[in-house]
Amino acid sequence: MAIVSGSRYENSIVDYFKKDENGNTYPIVFYSFDSLTNISFSLHTLVEGETLQGLSNKYYNRPDLWWAIAEYNPEVTDFINIPAGTELRIPNA
């Protein structure tokens, strides 16, 4: 997967590459923040049946902010099929 000009990942650093079960390789990127001291998060261990939309609703009362959780967990490549027991970072609003 290419990181194209204008993408939200354009100025990110590729931390490592991950291979899925089909052999496809994906870059795992981390954003460069001006001050990491201003960013805090909670940890949530995913329970069977939970979704990012549901977690977003639980933590922010807004299921449409699921992408904020997704972006804080770049090691997760399939946000529809996250295994139970996965520990997710939930950015504090």
Short mmCIF file of N, CA and C in Angstrom, two decimals:
data_model
loop_
_atom_site.label_atom_id
_atom_site.label_comp_id
_atom_site.label_asym_id
_atom_site.label_seq_id
_atom_site.Cartn_x
_atom_site.Cartn_y
_atom_site.Cartn_z
N MET A 1 0.85 -1.16 0.00
CA MET A 1 0.00 0.00 0.00
C MET A 1 0.90 1.22 0.00
N ALA A 2 0.70 2.11 -0.93
CA ALA A 2 1.48 3.33 -1.01
C ALA A 2 0.89 4.41 -0.12
N ILE A 3 1.74 5.25 0.42
CA ILE A 3 1.29 6.42 1.17
C ILE A 3 1.40 7.58 0.19
N VAL A 4 0.28 8.10 -0.24
CA VAL A 4 0.26 9.09 -1.31
C VAL A 4 0.25 10.52 -0.77
N SER A 5 0.69 11.43 -1.61
CA SER A 5 0.68 12.84 -1.27
C SER A 5 -0.75 13.29 -0.99
N GLY A 6 -0.96 14.02 0.08
CA GLY A 6 -2.29 14.47 0.45
C GLY A 6 -2.99 13.53 1.41
N SER A 7 -2.45 12.33 1.60
CA SER A 7 -3.01 11.37 2.54
C SER A 7 -2.77 11.85 3.96
N ARG A 8 -3.65 11.44 4.89
CA ARG A 8 -3.42 11.81 6.29
C ARG A 8 -2.15 11.15 6.83
N TYR A 9 -1.62 10.17 6.11
CA TYR A 9 -0.39 9.49 6.51
C TYR A 9 0.86 10.08 5.85
N GLU A 10 0.67 11.12 5.06
CA GLU A 10 1.76 11.67 4.25
C GLU A 10 3.02 12.00 5.07
N ASN A 11 2.86 12.57 6.24
CA ASN A 11 4.01 12.97 7.04
C ASN A 11 4.30 12.00 8.18
N SER A 12 3.76 10.80 8.06
CA SER A 12 3.96 9.79 9.10
C SER A 12 5.25 9.04 8.85
N ILE A 13 5.70 8.39 9.88
CA ILE A 13 6.89 7.54 9.79
C ILE A 13 6.43 6.10 9.78
N VAL A 14 6.93 5.32 8.82
CA VAL A 14 6.61 3.89 8.79
C VAL A 14 7.45 3.23 9.88
N ASP A 15 6.76 2.68 10.87
CA ASP A 15 7.45 2.07 12.00
C ASP A 15 7.88 0.64 11.66
N TYR A 16 6.99 -0.11 11.06
CA TYR A 16 7.31 -1.46 10.65
C TYR A 16 6.28 -1.94 9.63
N PHE A 17 6.54 -3.09 9.03
CA PHE A 17 5.62 -3.67 8.07
C PHE A 17 5.05 -4.95 8.67
N LYS A 18 3.76 -5.16 8.42
CA LYS A 18 3.06 -6.34 8.96
C LYS A 18 2.52 -7.16 7.80
N LYS A 19 2.65 -8.48 7.91
CA LYS A 19 2.08 -9.39 6.92
C LYS A 19 0.81 -10.00 7.47
N ASP A 20 -0.24 -10.05 6.62
CA ASP A 20 -1.46 -10.71 7.06
C ASP A 20 -1.41 -12.19 6.68
N GLU A 21 -2.47 -12.91 6.99
CA GLU A 21 -2.50 -14.36 6.75
C GLU A 21 -2.45 -14.72 5.27
N ASN A 22 -2.73 -13.74 4.38
CA ASN A 22 -2.66 -13.99 2.93
C ASN A 22 -1.32 -13.60 2.34
N GLY A 23 -0.40 -13.13 3.18
CA GLY A 23 0.92 -12.74 2.69
C GLY A 23 1.00 -11.29 2.23
N ASN A 24 -0.09 -10.53 2.36
CA ASN A 24 -0.05 -9.11 1.98
C ASN A 24 0.71 -8.33 3.05
N THR A 25 1.50 -7.37 2.61
CA THR A 25 2.30 -6.56 3.52
C THR A 25 1.69 -5.17 3.64
N TYR A 26 1.57 -4.69 4.89
CA TYR A 26 1.00 -3.38 5.16
C TYR A 26 1.96 -2.55 5.99
N PRO A 27 2.14 -1.26 5.64
CA PRO A 27 2.97 -0.41 6.49
C PRO A 27 2.19 -0.02 7.74
N ILE A 28 2.85 -0.06 8.86
CA ILE A 28 2.28 0.41 10.11
C ILE A 28 2.94 1.75 10.40
N VAL A 29 2.14 2.79 10.44
CA VAL A 29 2.68 4.14 10.58
C VAL A 29 2.28 4.74 11.92
N PHE A 30 3.12 5.62 12.40
CA PHE A 30 2.83 6.36 13.61
C PHE A 30 2.93 7.83 13.28
N TYR A 31 2.00 8.57 13.77
CA TYR A 31 1.97 10.00 13.53
C TYR A 31 3.08 10.68 14.30
N SER A 32 3.49 11.79 13.77
CA SER A 32 4.45 12.64 14.44
C SER A 32 3.67 13.77 15.10
N PHE A 33 3.60 13.76 16.42
CA PHE A 33 2.86 14.79 17.15
C PHE A 33 3.84 15.83 17.68
N ASP A 34 3.39 17.07 17.75
CA ASP A 34 4.24 18.13 18.27
C ASP A 34 4.62 17.89 19.72
N SER A 35 3.68 17.43 20.51
CA SER A 35 3.94 17.22 21.94
C SER A 35 3.20 15.99 22.43
N LEU A 36 3.93 14.91 22.57
CA LEU A 36 3.29 13.68 23.04
C LEU A 36 2.85 13.78 24.49
N THR A 37 3.36 14.75 25.22
CA THR A 37 2.96 14.88 26.62
C THR A 37 1.50 15.32 26.74
N ASN A 38 0.94 15.89 25.68
CA ASN A 38 -0.44 16.34 25.71
C ASN A 38 -1.43 15.26 25.31
N ILE A 39 -0.92 14.11 24.91
CA ILE A 39 -1.78 13.03 24.43
C ILE A 39 -1.85 11.95 25.50
N SER A 40 -3.08 11.63 25.92
CA SER A 40 -3.24 10.57 26.90
C SER A 40 -4.30 9.60 26.39
N PHE A 41 -4.28 8.41 26.94
CA PHE A 41 -5.23 7.39 26.51
C PHE A 41 -5.51 6.43 27.65
N SER A 42 -6.60 5.72 27.50
CA SER A 42 -6.97 4.64 28.41
C SER A 42 -6.77 3.33 27.66
N LEU A 43 -6.64 2.25 28.39
CA LEU A 43 -6.56 0.93 27.77
C LEU A 43 -7.89 0.22 27.95
N HIS A 44 -8.29 -0.49 26.90
CA HIS A 44 -9.54 -1.25 26.93
C HIS A 44 -9.25 -2.62 26.32
N THR A 45 -9.59 -3.67 27.06
CA THR A 45 -9.45 -5.02 26.52
C THR A 45 -10.77 -5.40 25.86
N LEU A 46 -10.68 -5.67 24.56
CA LEU A 46 -11.87 -5.95 23.76
C LEU A 46 -12.54 -7.24 24.20
N VAL A 47 -13.85 -7.18 24.37
CA VAL A 47 -14.66 -8.34 24.73
C VAL A 47 -15.38 -8.81 23.46
N GLU A 48 -15.61 -10.10 23.37
CA GLU A 48 -16.32 -10.67 22.21
C GLU A 48 -17.59 -9.88 21.91
N GLY A 49 -17.76 -9.48 20.66
CA GLY A 49 -18.95 -8.76 20.22
C GLY A 49 -18.79 -7.25 20.21
N GLU A 50 -17.74 -6.73 20.85
CA GLU A 50 -17.54 -5.28 20.85
C GLU A 50 -17.00 -4.81 19.51
N THR A 51 -17.37 -3.59 19.13
CA THR A 51 -16.91 -2.98 17.89
C THR A 51 -16.31 -1.60 18.21
N LEU A 52 -15.57 -1.06 17.25
CA LEU A 52 -15.04 0.28 17.44
C LEU A 52 -16.15 1.31 17.56
N GLN A 53 -17.23 1.12 16.80
CA GLN A 53 -18.37 2.04 16.91
C GLN A 53 -18.96 1.97 18.31
N GLY A 54 -19.09 0.78 18.85
CA GLY A 54 -19.63 0.61 20.19
C GLY A 54 -18.72 1.22 21.25
N LEU A 55 -17.40 1.03 21.10
CA LEU A 55 -16.47 1.62 22.04
C LEU A 55 -16.49 3.14 21.95
N SER A 56 -16.58 3.64 20.74
CA SER A 56 -16.66 5.08 20.54
C SER A 56 -17.91 5.64 21.21
N ASN A 57 -18.99 4.93 21.10
CA ASN A 57 -20.23 5.36 21.76
C ASN A 57 -20.09 5.30 23.28
N LYS A 58 -19.44 4.25 23.76
CA LYS A 58 -19.25 4.07 25.21
C LYS A 58 -18.37 5.18 25.80
N TYR A 59 -17.25 5.49 25.12
CA TYR A 59 -16.29 6.44 25.67
C TYR A 59 -16.58 7.90 25.31
N TYR A 60 -17.19 8.12 24.13
CA TYR A 60 -17.40 9.50 23.65
C TYR A 60 -18.86 9.87 23.45
N ASN A 61 -19.76 8.90 23.63
CA ASN A 61 -21.18 9.10 23.30
C ASN A 61 -21.39 9.49 21.84
N ARG A 62 -20.47 9.03 20.99
CA ARG A 62 -20.55 9.32 19.56
C ARG A 62 -19.97 8.15 18.77
N PRO A 63 -20.80 7.27 18.25
CA PRO A 63 -20.27 6.11 17.52
C PRO A 63 -19.52 6.50 16.25
N ASP A 64 -19.75 7.70 15.74
CA ASP A 64 -19.08 8.12 14.50
C ASP A 64 -17.62 8.50 14.71
N LEU A 65 -17.15 8.51 15.95
CA LEU A 65 -15.74 8.83 16.22
C LEU A 65 -14.87 7.58 16.35
N TRP A 66 -15.36 6.45 15.82
CA TRP A 66 -14.62 5.19 15.87
C TRP A 66 -13.23 5.32 15.27
N TRP A 67 -13.07 6.18 14.27
CA TRP A 67 -11.79 6.35 13.57
C TRP A 67 -10.71 6.87 14.52
N ALA A 68 -11.08 7.62 15.56
CA ALA A 68 -10.08 8.12 16.52
C ALA A 68 -9.43 6.95 17.25
N ILE A 69 -10.23 5.96 17.60
CA ILE A 69 -9.70 4.76 18.24
C ILE A 69 -8.86 3.98 17.23
N ALA A 70 -9.34 3.88 16.01
CA ALA A 70 -8.60 3.16 14.96
C ALA A 70 -7.22 3.78 14.76
N GLU A 71 -7.14 5.07 14.71
CA GLU A 71 -5.86 5.73 14.45
C GLU A 71 -4.90 5.60 15.62
N TYR A 72 -5.39 5.37 16.81
CA TYR A 72 -4.52 5.18 17.97
C TYR A 72 -4.04 3.75 18.09
N ASN A 73 -4.52 2.88 17.21
CA ASN A 73 -4.15 1.46 17.23
C ASN A 73 -3.71 1.00 15.85
N PRO A 74 -2.61 1.56 15.34
CA PRO A 74 -2.20 1.26 13.96
C PRO A 74 -1.78 -0.18 13.73
N GLU A 75 -1.51 -0.92 14.80
CA GLU A 75 -1.13 -2.32 14.62
C GLU A 75 -2.32 -3.19 14.27
N VAL A 76 -3.54 -2.70 14.46
CA VAL A 76 -4.75 -3.44 14.08
C VAL A 76 -5.04 -3.11 12.63
N THR A 77 -5.03 -4.12 11.77
CA THR A 77 -5.23 -3.88 10.34
C THR A 77 -6.63 -4.23 9.85
N ASP A 78 -7.39 -4.97 10.65
CA ASP A 78 -8.75 -5.33 10.26
C ASP A 78 -9.68 -4.92 11.39
N PHE A 79 -10.28 -3.74 11.27
CA PHE A 79 -11.09 -3.19 12.35
C PHE A 79 -12.46 -3.82 12.46
N ILE A 80 -12.82 -4.68 11.54
CA ILE A 80 -14.10 -5.38 11.61
C ILE A 80 -13.95 -6.68 12.40
N ASN A 81 -12.78 -7.29 12.32
CA ASN A 81 -12.55 -8.59 12.96
C ASN A 81 -11.42 -8.52 13.98
N ILE A 82 -11.58 -7.70 14.99
CA ILE A 82 -10.57 -7.61 16.05
C ILE A 82 -10.84 -8.73 17.05
N PRO A 83 -9.83 -9.55 17.33
CA PRO A 83 -10.06 -10.66 18.25
C PRO A 83 -10.34 -10.20 19.69
N ALA A 84 -11.22 -10.91 20.35
CA ALA A 84 -11.47 -10.65 21.78
C ALA A 84 -10.15 -10.80 22.51
N GLY A 85 -9.94 -9.96 23.52
CA GLY A 85 -8.70 -9.99 24.28
C GLY A 85 -7.67 -8.99 23.79
N THR A 86 -7.92 -8.39 22.62
CA THR A 86 -6.99 -7.38 22.10
C THR A 86 -7.07 -6.14 22.98
N GLU A 87 -5.91 -5.64 23.38
CA GLU A 87 -5.87 -4.42 24.19
C GLU A 87 -5.77 -3.21 23.25
N LEU A 88 -6.74 -2.31 23.38
CA LEU A 88 -6.81 -1.12 22.52
C LEU A 88 -6.54 0.13 23.33
N ARG A 89 -5.87 1.08 22.69
CA ARG A 89 -5.69 2.40 23.28
C ARG A 89 -6.88 3.26 22.91
N ILE A 90 -7.49 3.89 23.89
CA ILE A 90 -8.65 4.77 23.67
C ILE A 90 -8.18 6.20 23.99
N PRO A 91 -8.01 7.04 22.96
CA PRO A 91 -7.55 8.41 23.24
C PRO A 91 -8.56 9.16 24.10
N ASN A 92 -8.05 9.86 25.09
CA ASN A 92 -8.93 10.65 25.95
C ASN A 92 -9.36 11.90 25.23
N ALA A 93 -10.65 12.18 25.34
CA ALA A 93 -11.20 13.36 24.66
C ALA A 93 -11.00 14.59 25.51
#
